[in-house]
Short mmCIF file of C-alpha atoms and ligand atoms in Angstrom, two decimals:
data_model
loop_
_atom_site.label_atom_id
_atom_site.label_comp_id
_atom_site.label_asym_id
_atom_site.label_seq_id
_atom_site.Cartn_x
_atom_site.Cartn_y
_atom_site.Cartn_z
CA UNK A 225 100.78 95.14 102.63
CA UNK A 226 100.29 93.64 99.16
CA UNK A 227 96.95 91.89 99.52
CA UNK A 228 94.50 94.49 98.26
CA UNK A 229 91.74 93.33 95.93
CA UNK A 230 88.61 95.06 94.63
CA UNK A 231 86.67 93.43 97.46
CA UNK A 232 88.95 94.66 100.27
CA UNK A 233 87.00 97.00 102.55
CA UNK A 234 89.14 100.03 103.25
CA UNK A 235 88.48 102.92 105.62
CA UNK A 236 90.82 105.91 105.57
CA UNK A 237 91.21 108.71 108.09
CA UNK A 238 93.03 111.85 107.00
CA UNK A 239 94.21 114.89 108.93
CA UNK A 240 95.82 118.23 108.27
CA UNK A 241 99.05 116.59 107.03
CA UNK A 242 97.46 115.46 103.76
CA UNK A 243 96.74 119.08 102.83
CA UNK A 244 100.15 120.41 103.92
CA UNK A 245 101.63 119.90 100.43
CA UNK A 246 98.78 121.97 99.01
CA UNK A 247 99.99 124.85 101.16
CA UNK A 248 97.50 124.68 104.06
CA UNK A 249 99.22 124.86 107.44
CA UNK A 250 98.75 121.99 109.86
CA UNK A 251 97.62 122.51 113.42
CA UNK A 252 100.70 122.60 115.64
CA UNK A 253 99.66 120.58 118.64
CA UNK A 254 103.03 121.22 120.31
CA UNK A 255 102.28 124.86 120.98
CA UNK A 256 98.47 124.74 120.66
CA UNK A 257 98.51 127.36 117.92
CA UNK A 258 96.49 127.23 114.72
CA UNK A 259 97.73 129.84 112.24
CA UNK A 260 99.08 131.84 115.21
CA UNK A 261 95.85 131.79 117.20
CA UNK A 262 95.19 129.92 120.45
CA UNK A 263 92.69 127.14 119.72
CA UNK A 264 90.68 128.22 122.76
CA UNK A 265 90.08 131.57 121.07
CA UNK A 266 89.14 130.38 117.59
CA UNK A 267 87.96 126.78 117.89
CA UNK A 268 85.60 126.64 120.87
CA UNK A 269 81.98 127.76 121.39
CA UNK A 270 83.27 129.91 124.27
CA UNK A 271 85.68 131.70 121.92
CA UNK A 272 82.85 132.35 119.47
CA UNK A 273 80.55 133.73 122.18
CA UNK A 274 83.30 135.91 123.63
CA UNK A 275 84.44 137.39 120.31
CA UNK A 276 82.35 136.40 117.29
CA UNK A 277 84.10 138.92 115.05
CA UNK A 278 87.57 137.47 115.73
CA UNK A 279 86.38 133.90 115.14
CA UNK A 280 84.43 134.93 112.03
CA UNK A 281 87.51 136.68 110.57
CA UNK A 282 89.68 133.65 111.34
CA UNK A 283 87.40 131.28 109.41
CA UNK A 284 86.75 133.79 106.62
CA UNK A 285 90.51 133.86 106.05
CA UNK A 286 90.62 130.06 105.95
CA UNK A 287 87.61 130.11 103.56
CA UNK A 288 89.23 132.63 101.22
CA UNK A 289 92.41 130.56 101.23
CA UNK A 290 90.48 127.68 99.65
CA UNK A 291 90.28 129.73 96.45
CA UNK A 292 94.10 129.74 96.20
CA UNK A 293 94.93 126.09 96.90
CA UNK A 294 94.62 122.92 94.84
CA UNK A 295 94.35 119.21 95.70
CA UNK A 296 97.75 117.47 95.66
CA UNK A 297 98.80 113.98 94.43
CA UNK A 298 97.82 112.44 97.80
CA UNK A 299 94.21 113.60 97.42
CA UNK A 300 94.16 112.31 93.84
CA UNK A 301 95.62 108.93 94.78
CA UNK A 302 92.74 108.39 97.23
CA UNK A 303 90.27 109.02 94.41
CA UNK A 304 92.01 106.36 92.29
CA UNK A 305 91.79 103.95 95.20
CA UNK A 306 88.10 104.72 95.76
CA UNK A 307 87.35 104.15 92.07
CA UNK A 308 89.09 100.77 92.16
CA UNK A 309 87.44 99.40 95.32
CA UNK A 310 83.86 98.20 95.80
CA UNK A 311 83.78 99.27 99.42
CA UNK A 312 85.56 102.41 100.55
CA UNK A 313 85.06 105.22 103.03
CA UNK A 314 87.17 108.32 103.50
CA UNK A 315 86.82 110.09 106.83
CA UNK A 316 88.57 113.43 107.11
CA UNK A 317 89.26 115.64 110.09
CA UNK A 318 90.07 118.40 107.64
CA UNK A 319 87.69 121.25 107.12
CA UNK A 320 89.16 122.23 103.75
CA UNK A 321 87.45 121.09 100.54
CA UNK A 322 90.40 119.42 98.81
CA UNK A 323 89.19 115.80 99.00
CA UNK A 324 85.86 116.75 97.43
CA UNK A 325 87.51 118.87 94.76
CA UNK A 326 89.88 116.02 93.90
CA UNK A 327 86.80 113.84 93.29
CA UNK A 328 86.32 111.77 96.47
CA UNK A 329 82.68 110.71 96.80
CA UNK A 330 82.41 108.38 99.81
CA UNK A 331 83.54 111.14 102.14
CA UNK A 332 82.68 112.15 105.70
CA UNK A 333 83.82 115.53 107.04
CA UNK A 334 83.71 114.65 110.72
CA UNK A 335 84.83 118.13 111.83
CA UNK A 336 82.62 120.11 109.47
CA UNK A 337 83.43 122.10 106.36
CA UNK A 338 84.80 125.58 105.76
CA UNK A 339 82.61 125.89 102.67
CA UNK A 340 79.45 125.77 104.74
CA UNK A 341 77.80 128.18 107.17
CA UNK A 342 75.11 127.16 109.65
CA UNK A 343 72.29 129.17 111.24
CA UNK A 344 72.50 129.32 115.03
CA UNK A 345 68.70 129.56 115.28
CA UNK A 346 67.25 127.14 112.72
CA UNK A 347 70.35 125.01 111.91
CA UNK A 348 69.92 125.66 108.18
CA UNK A 349 73.21 124.85 106.39
CA UNK A 350 74.31 126.46 103.16
CA UNK A 351 77.40 126.36 100.96
CA UNK A 352 78.41 130.00 100.77
CA UNK A 353 81.61 130.51 98.83
CA UNK A 354 80.88 133.40 96.48
CA UNK A 355 82.53 136.78 96.95
CA UNK A 356 79.56 138.25 98.91
CA UNK A 357 80.00 135.60 101.58
CA UNK A 358 83.76 135.78 102.06
CA UNK A 359 84.08 139.23 103.67
CA UNK A 360 84.63 140.35 107.24
CA UNK A 361 81.00 141.15 108.08
CA UNK A 362 78.95 138.55 109.92
CA UNK A 363 76.11 137.13 107.80
CA UNK A 364 72.46 136.28 108.41
CA UNK A 365 70.52 133.14 107.59
CA UNK A 366 68.53 133.39 104.36
CA UNK A 367 65.63 131.49 105.96
CA UNK A 368 65.19 133.15 109.38
CA UNK A 369 67.75 135.97 109.63
CA UNK A 370 69.47 134.24 112.55
CA UNK A 371 73.22 134.65 112.96
CA UNK A 372 75.33 132.34 110.82
CA UNK A 373 78.34 130.55 112.30
CA UNK A 374 81.05 128.48 110.64
CA UNK A 375 79.89 124.87 110.07
CA UNK A 376 82.90 123.65 112.01
CA UNK A 377 82.98 121.20 114.89
CA UNK A 378 84.69 123.10 117.68
CA UNK A 379 86.38 121.56 120.71
CA UNK A 380 83.71 120.23 123.11
CA UNK A 381 81.19 119.78 120.26
CA UNK A 382 80.33 116.27 119.00
CA UNK A 383 81.88 115.17 115.69
CA UNK A 384 79.54 114.48 112.78
CA UNK A 385 78.31 111.11 111.49
CA UNK A 386 79.93 109.02 114.25
CA UNK A 387 77.41 106.19 113.80
CA UNK A 388 78.30 105.74 110.13
CA UNK A 389 81.98 105.94 111.00
CA UNK A 390 81.66 103.32 113.73
CA UNK A 391 79.73 101.01 111.41
CA UNK A 392 82.37 101.28 108.64
CA UNK A 393 85.25 100.79 111.08
CA UNK A 394 83.73 97.68 112.56
CA UNK A 395 83.40 96.11 109.09
CA UNK A 396 86.68 97.15 107.43
CA UNK A 397 89.61 94.92 106.47
CA UNK A 398 92.18 97.70 106.28
CA UNK A 399 92.29 101.01 108.16
CA UNK A 400 94.75 103.66 106.97
CA UNK A 401 95.53 106.87 108.86
CA UNK A 402 97.24 109.64 106.92
CA UNK A 403 98.71 112.96 108.08
CA UNK A 404 97.27 113.20 111.55
CA UNK A 405 99.04 113.60 114.86
CA UNK A 406 96.68 111.05 116.39
CA UNK A 407 95.94 112.90 119.59
CA UNK A 408 92.58 114.49 118.76
CA UNK A 409 89.78 112.33 120.16
CA UNK A 410 87.64 110.58 119.10
CA UNK A 411 89.61 110.11 115.88
CA UNK A 412 92.42 108.54 117.88
CA UNK A 413 89.99 105.87 119.14
CA UNK A 414 89.07 104.81 115.58
CA UNK A 415 92.34 102.87 115.40
CA UNK A 416 91.35 100.79 118.41
CA UNK A 417 87.88 100.04 117.05
CA UNK A 418 89.33 98.89 113.71
CA UNK A 419 92.05 96.81 115.39
CA UNK A 420 89.60 95.24 117.81
CA UNK A 421 87.50 94.12 114.85
CA UNK A 422 90.59 92.59 113.20
CA UNK A 423 91.55 95.15 110.57
CA UNK A 424 95.10 95.55 109.30
CA UNK A 425 96.21 99.07 110.26
CA UNK A 426 98.60 101.37 108.41
CA UNK A 427 99.87 104.84 109.31
CA UNK A 428 101.39 107.23 106.77
CA UNK A 429 102.84 110.35 108.37
CA UNK A 430 105.76 112.75 108.17
CA UNK A 431 106.70 112.25 111.85
CA UNK A 432 105.92 109.20 113.96
CA UNK A 433 102.66 110.12 115.73
CA UNK A 434 102.20 109.48 119.46
CA UNK A 435 100.24 106.28 118.83
CA UNK A 436 102.63 104.90 116.17
CA UNK A 437 103.28 101.65 118.06
CA UNK A 438 99.64 100.59 117.83
CA UNK A 439 99.78 100.35 114.02
CA UNK A 440 100.70 97.19 112.12
CA UNK A 441 102.64 99.28 109.58
CA UNK A 442 104.15 102.76 109.71
CA UNK A 443 105.32 104.43 106.50
CA UNK A 444 107.22 107.64 107.20
CA UNK A 445 107.26 110.47 104.69
CA UNK A 446 105.14 112.91 102.73
CA UNK A 447 101.67 111.72 101.80
CA UNK A 448 101.96 113.32 98.33
CA UNK A 449 105.02 111.22 97.58
CA UNK A 450 104.07 107.94 99.26
CA UNK A 451 100.40 107.53 98.38
CA UNK A 452 100.50 107.75 94.56
CA UNK A 453 103.11 104.96 94.33
CA UNK A 454 101.40 102.82 96.97
CA UNK A 455 97.96 103.07 95.39
CA UNK A 456 99.38 102.43 91.93
CA UNK A 457 101.05 99.27 93.21
CA UNK A 458 97.81 98.05 94.82
CA UNK A 459 95.68 98.79 91.78
CA UNK A 460 97.98 97.44 89.08
CA UNK A 461 98.77 94.18 90.80
P1 LIG B 515 97.84 118.00 113.11
O1 LIG B 515 98.23 119.30 112.51
O2 LIG B 515 97.72 117.88 114.59
O3 LIG B 515 98.89 116.91 112.62
C1 LIG B 515 99.32 116.87 111.30
C2 LIG B 515 100.24 115.67 111.14
O4 LIG B 515 100.54 115.56 109.76
C3 LIG B 515 101.55 115.77 111.91
O5 LIG B 515 101.76 114.59 112.64
C4 LIG B 515 102.61 115.91 110.79
O6 LIG B 515 103.81 115.20 111.08
C5 LIG B 515 101.91 115.29 109.61
N1 LIG B 515 102.31 115.82 108.32
C6 LIG B 515 102.70 117.09 108.00
N2 LIG B 515 102.94 117.19 106.68
C7 LIG B 515 102.72 115.96 106.15
C8 LIG B 515 102.79 115.43 104.84
N3 LIG B 515 103.17 116.18 103.79
N4 LIG B 515 102.48 114.12 104.65
C9 LIG B 515 102.09 113.34 105.70
N5 LIG B 515 102.02 113.79 106.97
C10 LIG B 515 102.31 115.09 107.18
O7 LIG B 515 96.51 117.61 112.37
P2 LIG B 515 95.24 116.79 112.79
O8 LIG B 515 95.66 115.56 113.52
O9 LIG B 515 94.44 116.67 111.55
O10 LIG B 515 94.47 117.72 113.86
C11 LIG B 515 94.23 119.04 113.56
C12 LIG B 515 92.79 119.50 113.75
O11 LIG B 515 92.73 120.86 113.31
C13 LIG B 515 91.83 118.71 112.88
O12 LIG B 515 90.84 118.21 113.67
C14 LIG B 515 91.28 119.71 111.84
O13 LIG B 515 89.88 119.85 111.93
C15 LIG B 515 91.90 121.04 112.16
N6 LIG B 515 92.73 121.54 111.02
C16 LIG B 515 92.31 121.34 109.73
C17 LIG B 515 93.09 121.77 108.65
C18 LIG B 515 92.59 121.52 107.24
O14 LIG B 515 91.39 121.39 107.03
N7 LIG B 515 93.48 121.42 106.24
C19 LIG B 515 94.30 122.41 108.89
C20 LIG B 515 94.71 122.61 110.22
C21 LIG B 515 93.92 122.17 111.27
ZN1 LIG B 516 68.00 130.28 110.13
#
């Protein structure tokens, strides 16, 4: 694909693969384990209700890890692309904060954010990343003293900002999917919405994902190696 201009409307969907080169493990769909835990135990409302301390500790570990990792060249390349284009949206399934820290602005975290905690009673959301909020003890809401939970979309919960996502997908010229296995719904349906509306579709991934044949283009490899060169080529043209 060589025909990118400032006016091209691009929507991007990223998954765990884009953060792999920063040192954050991907979710291994093959064995259903996320950092050695069953997803049912740590990524469902049932898991949280059954054992809040285990789930809390799991996400506190992920939250503390954010202090030790940095955005990689793939995150940065997407910032360069955003700065070049008039119309851009980045949708991420990731709950890490690397896109935001790299400088992405038009950004939707459809599966929530590790940085944030949410009150189970009043839904108040706060960014809580200082040392006092990264320990093993469960925390209370500063507004109503309700129990705080991770601001993460667990399996069976609805993803965030789907209306904005749908609107952007139905208007985009190019839809690019990066570093996602493509089998977590509804993200996997985004491809079909974009295609139905006539967008050119590109997949960049280390392994061919299950839905690889539905894309117009598949570029195999590491996002941190492919994206900087690709974006540079589009921008400099
Ligand atoms: P996934 O782990 O199911 O798939 C990751 C994909 O990325 C794989 O197909 C793999 O081949 C590819 N990949 C690995 N390294 C790559 C690289 N360097 N460059 C390009 N591609 C690479 O991830 P998913 O589809 O995003 O689904 C996982 C779910 O679990 C998400 O919904 C997310 O919320 C959560 N999760 C988030 C994080 C994070 O925030 N960083 C990490 C793990 C899991
Ligand atoms: Zn509250």
